[in-house]
PDB file of C-alpha atoms in Angstrom:
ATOM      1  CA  UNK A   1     -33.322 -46.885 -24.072  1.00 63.00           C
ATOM      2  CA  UNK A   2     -34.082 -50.540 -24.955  1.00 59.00           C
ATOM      3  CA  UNK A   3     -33.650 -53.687 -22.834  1.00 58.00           C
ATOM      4  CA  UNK A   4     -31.244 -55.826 -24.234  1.00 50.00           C
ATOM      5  CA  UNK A   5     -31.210 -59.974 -24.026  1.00 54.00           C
ATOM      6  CA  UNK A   6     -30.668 -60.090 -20.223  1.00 53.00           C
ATOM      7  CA  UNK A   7     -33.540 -57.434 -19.794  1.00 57.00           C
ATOM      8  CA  UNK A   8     -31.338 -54.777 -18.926  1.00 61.00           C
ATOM      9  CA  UNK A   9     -31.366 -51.174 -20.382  1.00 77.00           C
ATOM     10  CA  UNK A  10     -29.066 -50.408 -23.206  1.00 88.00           C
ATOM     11  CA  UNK A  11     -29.057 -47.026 -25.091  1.00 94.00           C
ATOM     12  CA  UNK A  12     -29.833 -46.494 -28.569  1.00 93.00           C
ATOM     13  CA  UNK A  13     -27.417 -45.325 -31.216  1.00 93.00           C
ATOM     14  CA  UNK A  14     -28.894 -41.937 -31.281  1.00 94.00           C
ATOM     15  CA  UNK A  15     -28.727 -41.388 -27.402  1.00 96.00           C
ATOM     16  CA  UNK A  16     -24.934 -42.486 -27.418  1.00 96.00           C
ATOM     17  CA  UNK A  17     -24.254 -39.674 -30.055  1.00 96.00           C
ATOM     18  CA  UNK A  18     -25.858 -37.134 -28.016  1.00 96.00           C
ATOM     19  CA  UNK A  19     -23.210 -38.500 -24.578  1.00 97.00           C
ATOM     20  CA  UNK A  20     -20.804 -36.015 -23.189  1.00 98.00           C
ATOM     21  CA  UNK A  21     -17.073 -36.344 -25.343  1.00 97.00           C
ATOM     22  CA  UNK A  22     -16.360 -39.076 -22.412  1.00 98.00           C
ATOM     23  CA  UNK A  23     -18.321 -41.876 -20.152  1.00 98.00           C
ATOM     24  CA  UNK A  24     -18.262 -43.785 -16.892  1.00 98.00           C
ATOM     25  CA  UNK A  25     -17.099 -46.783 -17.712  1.00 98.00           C
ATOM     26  CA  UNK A  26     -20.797 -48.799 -16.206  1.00 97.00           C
ATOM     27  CA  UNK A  27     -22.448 -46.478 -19.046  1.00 97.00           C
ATOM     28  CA  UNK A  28     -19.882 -47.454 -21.497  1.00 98.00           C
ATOM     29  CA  UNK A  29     -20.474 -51.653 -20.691  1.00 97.00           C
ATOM     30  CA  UNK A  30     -24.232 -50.840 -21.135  1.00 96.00           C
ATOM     31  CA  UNK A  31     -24.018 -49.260 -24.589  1.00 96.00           C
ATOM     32  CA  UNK A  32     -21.905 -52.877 -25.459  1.00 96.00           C
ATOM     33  CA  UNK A  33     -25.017 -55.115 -23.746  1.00 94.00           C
ATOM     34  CA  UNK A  34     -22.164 -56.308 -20.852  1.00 95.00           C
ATOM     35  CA  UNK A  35     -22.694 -56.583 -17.269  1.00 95.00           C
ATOM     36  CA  UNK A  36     -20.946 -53.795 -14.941  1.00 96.00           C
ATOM     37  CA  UNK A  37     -18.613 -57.047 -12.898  1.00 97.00           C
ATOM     38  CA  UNK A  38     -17.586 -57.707 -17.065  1.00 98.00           C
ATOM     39  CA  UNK A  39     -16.835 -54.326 -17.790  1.00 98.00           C
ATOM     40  CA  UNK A  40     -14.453 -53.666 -14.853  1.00 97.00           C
ATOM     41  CA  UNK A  41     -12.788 -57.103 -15.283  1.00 98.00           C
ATOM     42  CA  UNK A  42     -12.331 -56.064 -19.221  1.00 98.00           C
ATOM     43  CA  UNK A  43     -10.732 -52.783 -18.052  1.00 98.00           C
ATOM     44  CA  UNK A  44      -8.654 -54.423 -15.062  1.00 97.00           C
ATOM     45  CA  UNK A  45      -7.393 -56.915 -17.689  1.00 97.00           C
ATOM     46  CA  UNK A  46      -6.416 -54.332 -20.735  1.00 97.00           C
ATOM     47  CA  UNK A  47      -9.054 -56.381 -22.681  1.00 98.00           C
ATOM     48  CA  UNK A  48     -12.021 -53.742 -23.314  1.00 98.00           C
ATOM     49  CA  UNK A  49     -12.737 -53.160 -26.414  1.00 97.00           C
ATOM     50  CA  UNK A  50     -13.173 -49.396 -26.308  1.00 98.00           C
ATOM     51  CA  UNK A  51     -10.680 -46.620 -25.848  1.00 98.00           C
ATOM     52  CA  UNK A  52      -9.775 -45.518 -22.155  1.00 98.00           C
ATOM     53  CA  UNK A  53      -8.478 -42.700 -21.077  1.00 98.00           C
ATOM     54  CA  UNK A  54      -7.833 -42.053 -17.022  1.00 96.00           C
ATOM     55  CA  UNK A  55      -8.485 -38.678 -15.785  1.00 90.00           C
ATOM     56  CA  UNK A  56      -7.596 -37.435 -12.033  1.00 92.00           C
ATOM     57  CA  UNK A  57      -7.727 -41.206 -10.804  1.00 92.00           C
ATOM     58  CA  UNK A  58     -10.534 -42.321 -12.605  1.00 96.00           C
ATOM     59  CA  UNK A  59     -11.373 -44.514 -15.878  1.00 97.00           C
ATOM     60  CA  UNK A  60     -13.361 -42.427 -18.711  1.00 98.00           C
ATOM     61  CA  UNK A  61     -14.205 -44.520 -22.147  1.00 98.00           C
ATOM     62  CA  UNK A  62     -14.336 -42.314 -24.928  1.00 98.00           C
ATOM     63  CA  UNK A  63     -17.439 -42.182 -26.236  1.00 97.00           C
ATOM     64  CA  UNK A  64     -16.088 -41.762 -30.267  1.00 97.00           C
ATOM     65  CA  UNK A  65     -14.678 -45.333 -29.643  1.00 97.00           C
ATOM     66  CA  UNK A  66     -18.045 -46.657 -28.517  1.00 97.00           C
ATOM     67  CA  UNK A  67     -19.805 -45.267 -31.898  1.00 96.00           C
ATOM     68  CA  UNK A  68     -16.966 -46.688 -33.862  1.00 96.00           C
ATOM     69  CA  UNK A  69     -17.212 -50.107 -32.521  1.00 95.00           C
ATOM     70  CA  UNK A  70     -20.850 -49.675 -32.828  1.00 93.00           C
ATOM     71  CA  UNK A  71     -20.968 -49.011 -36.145  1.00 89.00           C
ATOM     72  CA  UNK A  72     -22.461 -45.406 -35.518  1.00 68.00           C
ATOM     73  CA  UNK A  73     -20.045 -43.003 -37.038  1.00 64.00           C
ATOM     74  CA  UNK A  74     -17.724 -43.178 -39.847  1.00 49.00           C
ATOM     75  CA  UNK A  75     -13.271 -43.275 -39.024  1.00 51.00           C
ATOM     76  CA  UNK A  76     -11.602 -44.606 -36.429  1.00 47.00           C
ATOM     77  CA  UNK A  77     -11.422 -43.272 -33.236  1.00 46.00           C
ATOM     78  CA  UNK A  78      -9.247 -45.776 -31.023  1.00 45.00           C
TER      79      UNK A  78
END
């Protein structure tokens, strides 16, 4: 992990390509350097930039979406 500009912990490219196929969203808004209040308010307004998918109730970003947006893996995956 690295701290980003607000002195927060992001994760490196190469730890978000080792993440399960699907993330909590707070892990998702800390891979994109953006607060966990930011993230939710993205989500709640249809606005984040990542894909979504809801399982059993709950929000899961996609973590293929994350690397794309990133700029860690080659296609699209939104």
């Amino acid at each position: 992990m690295s701290k980003n500009a607000q002195g927060t912990e992001s994760p490196t490219l190469d730890e978000i390509k080792r993440w399960p196929a699907t993330v909590a969203p707070r892990k998702a808004g800390a891979a994109l350097g953006i607060s966990r209040s930011y993230t939710y308010e993205l989500i709640k307004g249809g606005k984040f930039p990542a894909r979504l998918i809801r399982v059993g109730g709950k929000t899961r970003v996609v973590t293929a979406s994350i690397l794309n947006l990133l700029g860690g893996e080659e296609g699209s995956a939104a």
